[in-house]
Tab-separated table of C-alpha atoms in Angstrom:
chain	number	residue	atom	x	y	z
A	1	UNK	CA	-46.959	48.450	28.539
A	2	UNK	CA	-48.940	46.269	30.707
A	3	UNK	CA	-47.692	42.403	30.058
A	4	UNK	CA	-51.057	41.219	29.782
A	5	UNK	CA	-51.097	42.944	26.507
A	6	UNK	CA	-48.289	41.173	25.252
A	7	UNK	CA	-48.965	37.935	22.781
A	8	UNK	CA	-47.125	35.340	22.576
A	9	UNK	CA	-46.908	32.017	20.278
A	10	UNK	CA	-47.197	29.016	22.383
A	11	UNK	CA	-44.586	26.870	22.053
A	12	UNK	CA	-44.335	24.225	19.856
A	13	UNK	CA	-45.043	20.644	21.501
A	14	UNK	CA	-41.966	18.451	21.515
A	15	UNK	CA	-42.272	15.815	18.836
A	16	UNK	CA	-40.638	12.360	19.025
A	17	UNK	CA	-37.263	11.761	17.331
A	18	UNK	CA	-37.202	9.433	14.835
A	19	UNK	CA	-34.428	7.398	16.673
A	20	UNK	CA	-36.933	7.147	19.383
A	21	UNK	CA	-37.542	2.897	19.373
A	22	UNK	CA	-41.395	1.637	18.214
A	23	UNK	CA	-43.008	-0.394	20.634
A	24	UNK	CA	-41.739	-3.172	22.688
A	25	UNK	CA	-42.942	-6.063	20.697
A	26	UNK	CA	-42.068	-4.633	17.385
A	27	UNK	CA	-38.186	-3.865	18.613
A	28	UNK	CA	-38.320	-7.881	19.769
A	29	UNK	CA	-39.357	-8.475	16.456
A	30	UNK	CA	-36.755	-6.976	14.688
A	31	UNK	CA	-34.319	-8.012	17.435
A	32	UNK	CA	-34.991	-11.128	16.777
A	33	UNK	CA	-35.184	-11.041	13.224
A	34	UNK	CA	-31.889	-8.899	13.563
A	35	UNK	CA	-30.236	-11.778	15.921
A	36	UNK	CA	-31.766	-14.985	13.231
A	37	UNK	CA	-29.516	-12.415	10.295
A	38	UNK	CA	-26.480	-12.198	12.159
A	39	UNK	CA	-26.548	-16.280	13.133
A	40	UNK	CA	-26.933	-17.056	9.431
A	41	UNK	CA	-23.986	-14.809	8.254
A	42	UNK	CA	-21.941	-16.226	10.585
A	43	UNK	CA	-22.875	-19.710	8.950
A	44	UNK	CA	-21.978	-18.149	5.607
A	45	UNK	CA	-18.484	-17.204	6.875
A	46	UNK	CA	-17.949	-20.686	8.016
A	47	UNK	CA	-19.230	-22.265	4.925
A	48	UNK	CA	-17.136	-19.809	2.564
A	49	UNK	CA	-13.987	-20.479	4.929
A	50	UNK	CA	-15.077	-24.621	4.029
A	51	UNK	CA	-15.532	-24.047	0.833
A	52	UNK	CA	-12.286	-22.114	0.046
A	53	UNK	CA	-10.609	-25.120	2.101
A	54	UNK	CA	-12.607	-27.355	-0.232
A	55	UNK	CA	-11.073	-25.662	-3.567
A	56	UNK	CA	-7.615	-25.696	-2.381
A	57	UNK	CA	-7.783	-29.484	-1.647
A	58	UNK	CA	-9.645	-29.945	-5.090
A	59	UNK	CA	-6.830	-28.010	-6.657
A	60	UNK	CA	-4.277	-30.121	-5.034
A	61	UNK	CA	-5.863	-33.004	-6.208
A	62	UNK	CA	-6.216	-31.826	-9.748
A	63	UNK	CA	-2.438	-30.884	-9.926
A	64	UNK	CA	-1.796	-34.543	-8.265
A	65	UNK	CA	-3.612	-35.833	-10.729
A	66	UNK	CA	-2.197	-33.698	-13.789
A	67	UNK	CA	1.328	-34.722	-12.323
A	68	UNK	CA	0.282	-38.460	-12.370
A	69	UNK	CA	-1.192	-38.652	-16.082
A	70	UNK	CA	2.166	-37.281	-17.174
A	71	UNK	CA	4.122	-39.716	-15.329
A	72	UNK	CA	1.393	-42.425	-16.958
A	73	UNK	CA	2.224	-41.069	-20.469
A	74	UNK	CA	6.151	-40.988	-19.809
A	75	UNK	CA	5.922	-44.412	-18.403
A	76	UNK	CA	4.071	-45.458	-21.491
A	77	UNK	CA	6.272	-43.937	-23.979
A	78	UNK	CA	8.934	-45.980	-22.219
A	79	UNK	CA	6.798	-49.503	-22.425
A	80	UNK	CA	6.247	-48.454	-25.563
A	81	UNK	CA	9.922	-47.987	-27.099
A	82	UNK	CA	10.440	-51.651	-25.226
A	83	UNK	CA	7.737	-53.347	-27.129
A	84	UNK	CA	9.123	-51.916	-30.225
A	85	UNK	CA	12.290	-53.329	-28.947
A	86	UNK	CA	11.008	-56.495	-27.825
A	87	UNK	CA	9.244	-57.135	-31.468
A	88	UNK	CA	12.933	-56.882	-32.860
A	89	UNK	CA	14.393	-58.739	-30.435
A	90	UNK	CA	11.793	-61.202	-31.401
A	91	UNK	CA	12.989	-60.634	-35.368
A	92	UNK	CA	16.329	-61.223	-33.886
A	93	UNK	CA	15.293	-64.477	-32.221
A	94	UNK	CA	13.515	-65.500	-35.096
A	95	UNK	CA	16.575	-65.264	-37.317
A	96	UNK	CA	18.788	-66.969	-34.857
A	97	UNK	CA	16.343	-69.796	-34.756
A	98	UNK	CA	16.851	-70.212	-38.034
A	99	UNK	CA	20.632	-69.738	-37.425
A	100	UNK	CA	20.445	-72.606	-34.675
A	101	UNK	CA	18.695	-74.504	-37.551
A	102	UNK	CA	21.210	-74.738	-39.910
A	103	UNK	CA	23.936	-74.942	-37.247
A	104	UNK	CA	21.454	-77.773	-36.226
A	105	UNK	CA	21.456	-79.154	-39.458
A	106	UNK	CA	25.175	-78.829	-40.096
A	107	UNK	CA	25.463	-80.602	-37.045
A	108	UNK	CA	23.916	-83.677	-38.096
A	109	UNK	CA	25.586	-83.622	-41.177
A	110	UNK	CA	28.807	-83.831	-39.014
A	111	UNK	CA	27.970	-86.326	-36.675
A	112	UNK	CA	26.648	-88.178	-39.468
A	113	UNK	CA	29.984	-88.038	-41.513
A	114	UNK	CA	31.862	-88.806	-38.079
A	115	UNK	CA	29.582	-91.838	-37.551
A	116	UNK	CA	30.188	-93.349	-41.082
A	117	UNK	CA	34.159	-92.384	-40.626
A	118	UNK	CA	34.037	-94.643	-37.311
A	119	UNK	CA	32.259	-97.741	-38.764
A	120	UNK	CA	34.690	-97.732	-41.793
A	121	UNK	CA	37.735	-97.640	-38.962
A	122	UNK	CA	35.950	-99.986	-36.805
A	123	UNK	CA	35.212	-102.600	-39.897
A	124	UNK	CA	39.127	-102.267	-41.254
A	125	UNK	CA	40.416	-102.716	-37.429
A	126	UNK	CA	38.462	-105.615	-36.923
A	127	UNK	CA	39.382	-107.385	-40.514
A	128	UNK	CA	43.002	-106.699	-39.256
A	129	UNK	CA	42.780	-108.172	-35.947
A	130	UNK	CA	40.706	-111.282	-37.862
A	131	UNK	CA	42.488	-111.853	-40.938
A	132	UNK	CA	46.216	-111.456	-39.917
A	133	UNK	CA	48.645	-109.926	-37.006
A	134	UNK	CA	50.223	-106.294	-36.770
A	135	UNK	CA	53.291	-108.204	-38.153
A	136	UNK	CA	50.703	-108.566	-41.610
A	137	UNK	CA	52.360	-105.460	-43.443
A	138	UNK	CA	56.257	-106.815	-42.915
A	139	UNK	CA	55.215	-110.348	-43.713
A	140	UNK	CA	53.672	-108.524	-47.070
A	141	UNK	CA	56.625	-107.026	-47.909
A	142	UNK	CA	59.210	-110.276	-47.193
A	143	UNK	CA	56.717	-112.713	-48.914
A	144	UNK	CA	57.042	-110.724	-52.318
A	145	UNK	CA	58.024	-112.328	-54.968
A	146	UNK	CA	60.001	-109.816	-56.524
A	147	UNK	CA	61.027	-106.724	-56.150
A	148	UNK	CA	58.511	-105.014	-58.400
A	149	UNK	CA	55.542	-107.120	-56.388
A	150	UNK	CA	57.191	-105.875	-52.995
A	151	UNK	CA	57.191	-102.409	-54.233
A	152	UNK	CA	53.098	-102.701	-54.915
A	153	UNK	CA	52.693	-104.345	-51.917
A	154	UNK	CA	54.401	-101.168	-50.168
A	155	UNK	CA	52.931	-98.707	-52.252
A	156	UNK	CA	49.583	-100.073	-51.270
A	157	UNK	CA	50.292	-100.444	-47.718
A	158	UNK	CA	51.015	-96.977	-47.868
A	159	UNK	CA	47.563	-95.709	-49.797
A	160	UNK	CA	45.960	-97.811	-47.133
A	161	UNK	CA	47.785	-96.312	-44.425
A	162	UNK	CA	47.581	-92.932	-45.898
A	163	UNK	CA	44.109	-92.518	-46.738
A	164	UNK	CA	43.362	-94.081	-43.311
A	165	UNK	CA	45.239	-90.790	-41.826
A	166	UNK	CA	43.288	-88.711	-43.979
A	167	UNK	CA	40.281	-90.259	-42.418
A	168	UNK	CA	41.258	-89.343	-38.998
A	169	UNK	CA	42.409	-85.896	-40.044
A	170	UNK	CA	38.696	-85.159	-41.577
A	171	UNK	CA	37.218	-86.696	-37.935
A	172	UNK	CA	39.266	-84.749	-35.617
A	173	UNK	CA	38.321	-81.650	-38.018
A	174	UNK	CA	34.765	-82.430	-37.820
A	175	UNK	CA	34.588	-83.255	-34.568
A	176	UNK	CA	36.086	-80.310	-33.546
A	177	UNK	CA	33.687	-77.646	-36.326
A	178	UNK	CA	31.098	-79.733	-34.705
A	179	UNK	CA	31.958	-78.695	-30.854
A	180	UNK	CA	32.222	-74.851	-32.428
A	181	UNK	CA	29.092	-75.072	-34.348
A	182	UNK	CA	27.177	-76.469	-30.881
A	183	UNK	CA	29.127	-74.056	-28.417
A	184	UNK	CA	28.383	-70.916	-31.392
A	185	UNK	CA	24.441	-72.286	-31.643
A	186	UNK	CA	24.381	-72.632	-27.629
A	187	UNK	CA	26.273	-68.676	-27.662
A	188	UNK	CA	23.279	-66.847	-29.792
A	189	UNK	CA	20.367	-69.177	-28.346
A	190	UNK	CA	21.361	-68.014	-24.560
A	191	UNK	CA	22.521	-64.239	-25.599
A	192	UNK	CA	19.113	-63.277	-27.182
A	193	UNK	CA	16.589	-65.827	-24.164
A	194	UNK	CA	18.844	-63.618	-22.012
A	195	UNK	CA	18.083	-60.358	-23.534
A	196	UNK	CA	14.618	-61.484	-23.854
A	197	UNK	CA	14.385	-61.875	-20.596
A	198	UNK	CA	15.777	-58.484	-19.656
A	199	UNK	CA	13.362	-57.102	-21.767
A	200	UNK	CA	10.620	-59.102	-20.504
A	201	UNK	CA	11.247	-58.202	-16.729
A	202	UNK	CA	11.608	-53.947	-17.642
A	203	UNK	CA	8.303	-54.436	-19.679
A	204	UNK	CA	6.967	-56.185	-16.095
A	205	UNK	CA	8.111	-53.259	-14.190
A	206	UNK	CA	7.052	-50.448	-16.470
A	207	UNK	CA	3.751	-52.108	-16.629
A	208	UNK	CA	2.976	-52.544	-12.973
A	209	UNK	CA	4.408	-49.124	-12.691
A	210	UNK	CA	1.881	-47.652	-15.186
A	211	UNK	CA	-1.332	-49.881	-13.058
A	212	UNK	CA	0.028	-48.569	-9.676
A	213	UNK	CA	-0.084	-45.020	-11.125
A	214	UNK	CA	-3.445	-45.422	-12.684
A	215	UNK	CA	-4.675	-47.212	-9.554
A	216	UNK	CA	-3.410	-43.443	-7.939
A	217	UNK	CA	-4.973	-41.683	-10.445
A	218	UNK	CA	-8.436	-43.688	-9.731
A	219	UNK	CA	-8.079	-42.981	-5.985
A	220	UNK	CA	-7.739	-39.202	-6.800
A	221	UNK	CA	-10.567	-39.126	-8.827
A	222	UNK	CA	-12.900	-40.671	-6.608
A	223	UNK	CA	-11.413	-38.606	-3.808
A	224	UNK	CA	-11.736	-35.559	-6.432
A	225	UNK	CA	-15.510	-36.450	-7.222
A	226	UNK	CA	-16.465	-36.825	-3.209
A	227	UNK	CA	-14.933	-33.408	-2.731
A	228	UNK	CA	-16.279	-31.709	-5.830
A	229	UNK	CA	-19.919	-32.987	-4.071
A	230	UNK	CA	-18.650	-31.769	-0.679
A	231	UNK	CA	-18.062	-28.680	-2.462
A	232	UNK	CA	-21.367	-28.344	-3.987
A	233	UNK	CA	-23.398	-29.465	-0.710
A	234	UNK	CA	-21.735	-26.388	1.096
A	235	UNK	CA	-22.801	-24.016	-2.264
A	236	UNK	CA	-26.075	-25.142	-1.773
A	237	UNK	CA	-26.213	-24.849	1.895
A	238	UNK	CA	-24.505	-21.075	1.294
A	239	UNK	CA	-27.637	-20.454	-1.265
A	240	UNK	CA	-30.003	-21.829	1.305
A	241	UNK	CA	-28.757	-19.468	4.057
A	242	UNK	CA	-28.396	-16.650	1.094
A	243	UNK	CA	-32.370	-17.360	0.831
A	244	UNK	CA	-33.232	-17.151	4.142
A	245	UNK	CA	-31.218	-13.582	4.794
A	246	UNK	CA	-32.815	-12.516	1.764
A	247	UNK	CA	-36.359	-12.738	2.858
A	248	UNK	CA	-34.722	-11.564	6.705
A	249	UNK	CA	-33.415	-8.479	5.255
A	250	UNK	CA	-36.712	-8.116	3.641
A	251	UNK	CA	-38.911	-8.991	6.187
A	252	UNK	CA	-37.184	-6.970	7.880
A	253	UNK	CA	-37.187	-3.950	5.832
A	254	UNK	CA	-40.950	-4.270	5.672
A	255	UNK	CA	-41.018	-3.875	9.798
A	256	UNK	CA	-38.526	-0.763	9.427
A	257	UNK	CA	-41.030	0.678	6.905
A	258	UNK	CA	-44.030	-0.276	8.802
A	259	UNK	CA	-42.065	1.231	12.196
A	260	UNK	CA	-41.065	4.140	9.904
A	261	UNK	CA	-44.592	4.728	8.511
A	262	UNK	CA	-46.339	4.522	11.870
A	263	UNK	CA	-43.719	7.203	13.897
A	264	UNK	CA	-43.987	9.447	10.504
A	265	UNK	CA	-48.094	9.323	11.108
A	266	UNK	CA	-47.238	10.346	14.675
A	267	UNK	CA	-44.916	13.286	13.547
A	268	UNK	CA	-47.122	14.299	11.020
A	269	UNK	CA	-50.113	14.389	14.088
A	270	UNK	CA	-47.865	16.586	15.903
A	271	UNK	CA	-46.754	18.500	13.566
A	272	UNK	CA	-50.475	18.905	12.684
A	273	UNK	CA	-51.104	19.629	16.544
A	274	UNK	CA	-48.317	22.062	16.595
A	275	UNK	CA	-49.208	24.087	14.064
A	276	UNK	CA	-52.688	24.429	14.884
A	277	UNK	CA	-51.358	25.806	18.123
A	278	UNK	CA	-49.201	28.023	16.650
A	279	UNK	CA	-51.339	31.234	16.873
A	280	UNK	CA	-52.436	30.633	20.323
A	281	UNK	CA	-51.714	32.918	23.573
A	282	UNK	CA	-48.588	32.329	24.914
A	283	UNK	CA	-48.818	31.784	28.704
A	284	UNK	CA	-48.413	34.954	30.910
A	285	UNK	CA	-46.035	32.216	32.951
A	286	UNK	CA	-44.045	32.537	30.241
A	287	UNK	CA	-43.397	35.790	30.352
A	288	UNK	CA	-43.052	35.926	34.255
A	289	UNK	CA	-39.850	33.865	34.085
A	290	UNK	CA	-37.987	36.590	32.400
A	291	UNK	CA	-35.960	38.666	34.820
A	292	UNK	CA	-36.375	42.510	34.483
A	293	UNK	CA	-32.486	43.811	34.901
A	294	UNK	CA	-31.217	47.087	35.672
A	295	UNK	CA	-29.545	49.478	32.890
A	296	UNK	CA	-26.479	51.182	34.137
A	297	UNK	CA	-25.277	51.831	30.579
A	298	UNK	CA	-28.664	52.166	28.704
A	299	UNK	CA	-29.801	55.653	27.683
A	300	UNK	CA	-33.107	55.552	27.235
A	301	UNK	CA	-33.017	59.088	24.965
A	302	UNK	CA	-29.506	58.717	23.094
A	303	UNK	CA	-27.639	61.794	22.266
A	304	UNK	CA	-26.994	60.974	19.025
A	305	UNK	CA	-28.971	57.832	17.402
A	306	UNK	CA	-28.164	56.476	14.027
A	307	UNK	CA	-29.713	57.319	11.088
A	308	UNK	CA	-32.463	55.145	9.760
A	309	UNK	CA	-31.513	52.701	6.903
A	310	UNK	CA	-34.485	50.892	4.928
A	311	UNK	CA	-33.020	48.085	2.876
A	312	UNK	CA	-36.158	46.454	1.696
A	313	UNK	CA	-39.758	47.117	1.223
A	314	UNK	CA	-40.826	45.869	4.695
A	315	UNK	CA	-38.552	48.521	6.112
A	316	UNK	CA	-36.139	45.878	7.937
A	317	UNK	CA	-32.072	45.736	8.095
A	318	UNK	CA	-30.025	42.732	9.172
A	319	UNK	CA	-29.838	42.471	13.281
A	320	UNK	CA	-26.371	41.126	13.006
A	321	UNK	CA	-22.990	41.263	10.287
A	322	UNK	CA	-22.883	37.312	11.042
A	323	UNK	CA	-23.400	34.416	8.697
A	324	UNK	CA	-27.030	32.814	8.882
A	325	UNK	CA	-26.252	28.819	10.011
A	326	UNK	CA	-29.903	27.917	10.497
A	327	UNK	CA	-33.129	28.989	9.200
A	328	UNK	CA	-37.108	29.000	10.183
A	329	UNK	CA	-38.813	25.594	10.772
A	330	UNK	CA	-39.078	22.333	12.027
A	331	UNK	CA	-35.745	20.404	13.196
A	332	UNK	CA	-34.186	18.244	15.435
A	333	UNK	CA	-32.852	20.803	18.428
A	334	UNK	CA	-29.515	20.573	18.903
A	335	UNK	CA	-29.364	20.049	22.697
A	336	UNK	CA	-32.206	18.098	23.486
A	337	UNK	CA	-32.503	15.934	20.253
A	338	UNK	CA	-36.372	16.979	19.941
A	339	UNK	CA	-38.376	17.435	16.470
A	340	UNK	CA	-39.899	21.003	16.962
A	341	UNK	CA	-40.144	24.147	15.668
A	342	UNK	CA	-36.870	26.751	15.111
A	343	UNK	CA	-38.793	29.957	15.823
A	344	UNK	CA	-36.684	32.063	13.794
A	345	UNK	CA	-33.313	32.640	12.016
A	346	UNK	CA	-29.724	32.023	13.339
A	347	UNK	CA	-26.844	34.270	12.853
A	348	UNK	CA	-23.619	32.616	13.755
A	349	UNK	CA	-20.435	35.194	14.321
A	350	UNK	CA	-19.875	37.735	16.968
A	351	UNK	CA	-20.310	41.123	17.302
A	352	UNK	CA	-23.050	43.821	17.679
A	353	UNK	CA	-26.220	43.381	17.243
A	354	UNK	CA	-28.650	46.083	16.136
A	355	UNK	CA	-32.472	46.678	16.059
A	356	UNK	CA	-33.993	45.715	12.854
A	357	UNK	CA	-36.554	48.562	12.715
A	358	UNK	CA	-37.345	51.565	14.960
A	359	UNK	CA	-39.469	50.172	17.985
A	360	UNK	CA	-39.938	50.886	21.116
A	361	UNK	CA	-38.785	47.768	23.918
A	362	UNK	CA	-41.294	45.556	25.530
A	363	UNK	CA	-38.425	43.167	27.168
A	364	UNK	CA	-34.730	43.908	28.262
A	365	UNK	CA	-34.244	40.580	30.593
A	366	UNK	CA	-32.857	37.486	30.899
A	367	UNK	CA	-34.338	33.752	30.376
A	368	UNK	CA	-33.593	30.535	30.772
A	369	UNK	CA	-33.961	29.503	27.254
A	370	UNK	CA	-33.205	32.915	25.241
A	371	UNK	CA	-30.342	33.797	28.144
A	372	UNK	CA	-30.592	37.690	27.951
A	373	UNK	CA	-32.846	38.828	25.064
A	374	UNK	CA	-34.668	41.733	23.786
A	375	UNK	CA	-37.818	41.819	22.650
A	376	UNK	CA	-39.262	45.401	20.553
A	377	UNK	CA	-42.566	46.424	19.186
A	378	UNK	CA	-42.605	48.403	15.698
A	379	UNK	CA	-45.872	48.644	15.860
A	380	UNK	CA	-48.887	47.641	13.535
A	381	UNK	CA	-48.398	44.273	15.244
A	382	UNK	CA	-45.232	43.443	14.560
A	383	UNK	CA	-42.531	42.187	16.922
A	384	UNK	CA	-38.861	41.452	16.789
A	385	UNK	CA	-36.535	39.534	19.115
A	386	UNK	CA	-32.843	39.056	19.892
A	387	UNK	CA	-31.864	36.715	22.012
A	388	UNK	CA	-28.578	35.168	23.701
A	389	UNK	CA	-26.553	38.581	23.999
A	390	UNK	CA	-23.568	38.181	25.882
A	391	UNK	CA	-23.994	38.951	29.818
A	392	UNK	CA	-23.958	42.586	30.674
A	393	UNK	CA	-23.840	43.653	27.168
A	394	UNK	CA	-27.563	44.859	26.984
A	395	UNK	CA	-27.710	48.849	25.765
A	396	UNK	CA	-31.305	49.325	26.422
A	397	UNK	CA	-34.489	49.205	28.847
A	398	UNK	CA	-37.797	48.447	28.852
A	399	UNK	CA	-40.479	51.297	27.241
A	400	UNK	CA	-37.353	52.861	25.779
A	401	UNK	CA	-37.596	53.935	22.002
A	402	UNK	CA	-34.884	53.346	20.100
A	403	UNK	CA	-34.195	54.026	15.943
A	404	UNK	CA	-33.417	51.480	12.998
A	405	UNK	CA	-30.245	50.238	13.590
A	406	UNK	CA	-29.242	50.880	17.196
A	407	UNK	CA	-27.006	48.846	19.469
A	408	UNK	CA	-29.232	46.379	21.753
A	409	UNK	CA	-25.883	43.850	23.213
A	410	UNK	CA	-23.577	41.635	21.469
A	411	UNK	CA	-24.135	38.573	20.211
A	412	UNK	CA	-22.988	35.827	22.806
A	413	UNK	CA	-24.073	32.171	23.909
A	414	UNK	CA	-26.295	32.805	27.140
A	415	UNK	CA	-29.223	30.650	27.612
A	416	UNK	CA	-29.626	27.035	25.608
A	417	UNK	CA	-26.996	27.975	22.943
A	418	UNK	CA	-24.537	25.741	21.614
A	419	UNK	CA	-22.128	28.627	20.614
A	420	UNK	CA	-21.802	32.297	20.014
A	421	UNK	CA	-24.937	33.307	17.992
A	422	UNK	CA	-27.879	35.484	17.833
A	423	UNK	CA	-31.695	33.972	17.626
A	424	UNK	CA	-33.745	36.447	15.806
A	425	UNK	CA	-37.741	35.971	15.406
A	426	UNK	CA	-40.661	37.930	13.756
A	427	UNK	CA	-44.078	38.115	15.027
A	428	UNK	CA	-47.190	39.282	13.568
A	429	UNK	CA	-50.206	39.942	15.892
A	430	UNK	CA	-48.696	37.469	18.260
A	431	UNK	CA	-47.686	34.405	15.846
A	432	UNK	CA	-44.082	33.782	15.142
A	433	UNK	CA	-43.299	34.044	11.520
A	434	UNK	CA	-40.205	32.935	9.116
A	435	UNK	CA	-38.219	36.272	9.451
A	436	UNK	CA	-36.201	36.027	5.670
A	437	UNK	CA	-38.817	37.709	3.726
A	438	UNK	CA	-38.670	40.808	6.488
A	439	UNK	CA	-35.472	40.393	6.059
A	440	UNK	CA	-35.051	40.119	1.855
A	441	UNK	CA	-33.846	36.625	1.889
């Protein structure tokens, strides 16, 4: 058949990817945008580093400050139980005031008894040494008149002398409960100013203990309060910057959607473009690059072919025993990265691979995209074709005919393939169609 004759899709322009960057000054812009996010985060990680230093120092403080109030309250307790004590020390001092009163009073009472004792000696010593001699009590006794009148005189002597011993007896005794009374008064008086005093000065001390720990406990609330407002400064800064990513992220989104919308216009254009190109001639060039081969093994009339085998209504059976791993339409080609059209179906595996329908060959070659191929005509305008067969593997030449379900080559990875496979397509009058409902899938 003369190759002229043959149609052909054209094929499908190459569409941009949609990794492919948007223009220069809308990639600055989100660059930029991009670089502004990245700066600000990095000021959030500083402030949340600050402002976890700023919590531990503000829980220091408040477990200072905790620690503190108790020793306040302990220390109070204490100058508490020492007032208490002081008020009955103050009982106590009160009672041995009065104590030192009496004593006081019993004093006097001595030292008034003592005085009156002392006159009375004093008055009968000086009537003695005025009125007669210390020879007065013999000369009273030798100048009696009788016996009788000596023995009064004696007997009074001796109530005189006597009683004046008693006297002295009662002084020294006074005198000396008088020292006891003054040296017991003087005893108490100093024991309780002395305890007092001890009390006094602990009081002192616990009291100027308590104002140096509330004079802490000030400092570490002021120093609390300036951190708590350090603390909050940074929260608000860390809201500020918050803000600002926001409305970057979003500002951003809105040029990724604006990027997005305008390459999805231009895909949809050449998609549009493609399609309407679909049907067209393909380019006898096209053709020409195939390279006829030679068919040692391929009998054009087999001996014995296989028998037909219709498995659906449009009379086809599957090409190949392998799995399908990619179907008709558009995608992004997995060599080049492109968005264009997958002409037909995939069959991954290995194996032969078989004509789909009785047909008679147009092409038994090789090219640089389909490697070594076949390509039939069934007539009635449809085409089949099986491409990427494993060098040397082709069974069949051009202008042979050939049944339903003959060997054409196994399946192989010739050409642009990414692995063992075979590439089958459909055509009707020329267009390339989605093979799967020739196929019953």
């Amino acid at each position: 058949m003369d190759r002229k004759q043959l149609v052909k899709f054209i094929s499908i322009p190459l569409l941009s990817s949609l990794l492919i960057l948007p223009m220069d000054v809308n990639a600055r812009s989100i660059e930029d945008l991009t670089q502004e996010k990245e700066q600000l985060e990095k000021q959030l990680q500083e402030l949340d580093g600050e402002s976890t230093s700023q919590q531990v120092k503000l829980d220091g403080l408040e477990a200072r400050k905790e620690q503190l109030r108790t020793e306040t309250i302990a220390l109070q307790e204490k100058i508490d139980a020492l007032t208490l004590q002081m008020a009955e020390q103050q009982i106590q001092l009160k009672n041995a005031a009065e104590k030192i009163k009496g004593l006081d009073k019993e004093i006097a009472t001595l030292e008034e008894r003592i005085a009156i004792r002392r006159e009375k000696l004093q008055i009968q010593a000086r009537s003695v040494q005025t009125n007669g001699n210390s020879n007065l009590v013999l000369k009273a006794v030798f100048n009696s008149d009788s016996l009788a009148e000596m023995v009064g005189n004696v007997s009074v002597i001796n109530r005189i002398m006597g009683h004046n011993r008693d006297i002295m007896t009662e002084q020294k005794n006074d005198q000396m409960i008088l020292q006891e009374k003054k040296a017991e008064a003087e005893d108490v008086k100093q024991e309780l100013e002395l305890l007092s005093a001890n009390v006094e000065v602990a009081r002192t001390n616990l009291v100027t203990q308590k104002g140096e720990l509330e004079n802490q406990i000030e400092q570490i609330a002021q120093e609390y309060e300036l951190t708590e407002a350090e603390k909050e400064e940074i929260v608000q800064q860390q809201q500020a910057i918050i803000h600002s990513v926001s409305n970057l992220s979003d500002d951003m989104k809105e040029e990724q959607r604006r990027i997005a919308d305008e390459e999805a216009n231009k895909q949809r254009a050449e998609q549009e473009k493609a399609e309407k190109m679909a049907g067209e001639m393909v380019p006898e060039s096209f053709f020409e690059e195939s390279v006829p081969l030679e068919y040692t093994s391929a009998d054009p009339t087999p001996s014995n072919p296989p028998e037909e085998t219709i498995v659906n209504g449009a009379g086809f059976v599957a090409p190949s025993n392998g799995f399908i791993s990619d179907s008709f339409g558009y995608r992004l080609h997995p060599i080049t990265g492109e968005w264009k059209l997958h002409g037909g179906i995939d069959f991954a595996g290995s194996g032969p691979i078989v004509t789909a329908k009785k047909g008679t060959v147009l092409v038994a070659g090789y090219h640089s995209q389909w490697g070594y191929y076949v390509k039939l005509d069934h007539g009635n305008g449809i085409e089949t074709l099986y491409a990427h067969m494993e060098a040397g593997s082709l069974k069949v030449a051009p202008g042979q005919d050939i049944l339903q379900g003959q060997e054409l080559g196994i399946m192989g990875t010739t050409g642009e393939s990414t692995g063992v496979h075979l590439h089958f397509e459909v055509y009707e009058n020329g267009t390339r169609v989605d093979p799967a409902p020739y196929l019953g899938l």
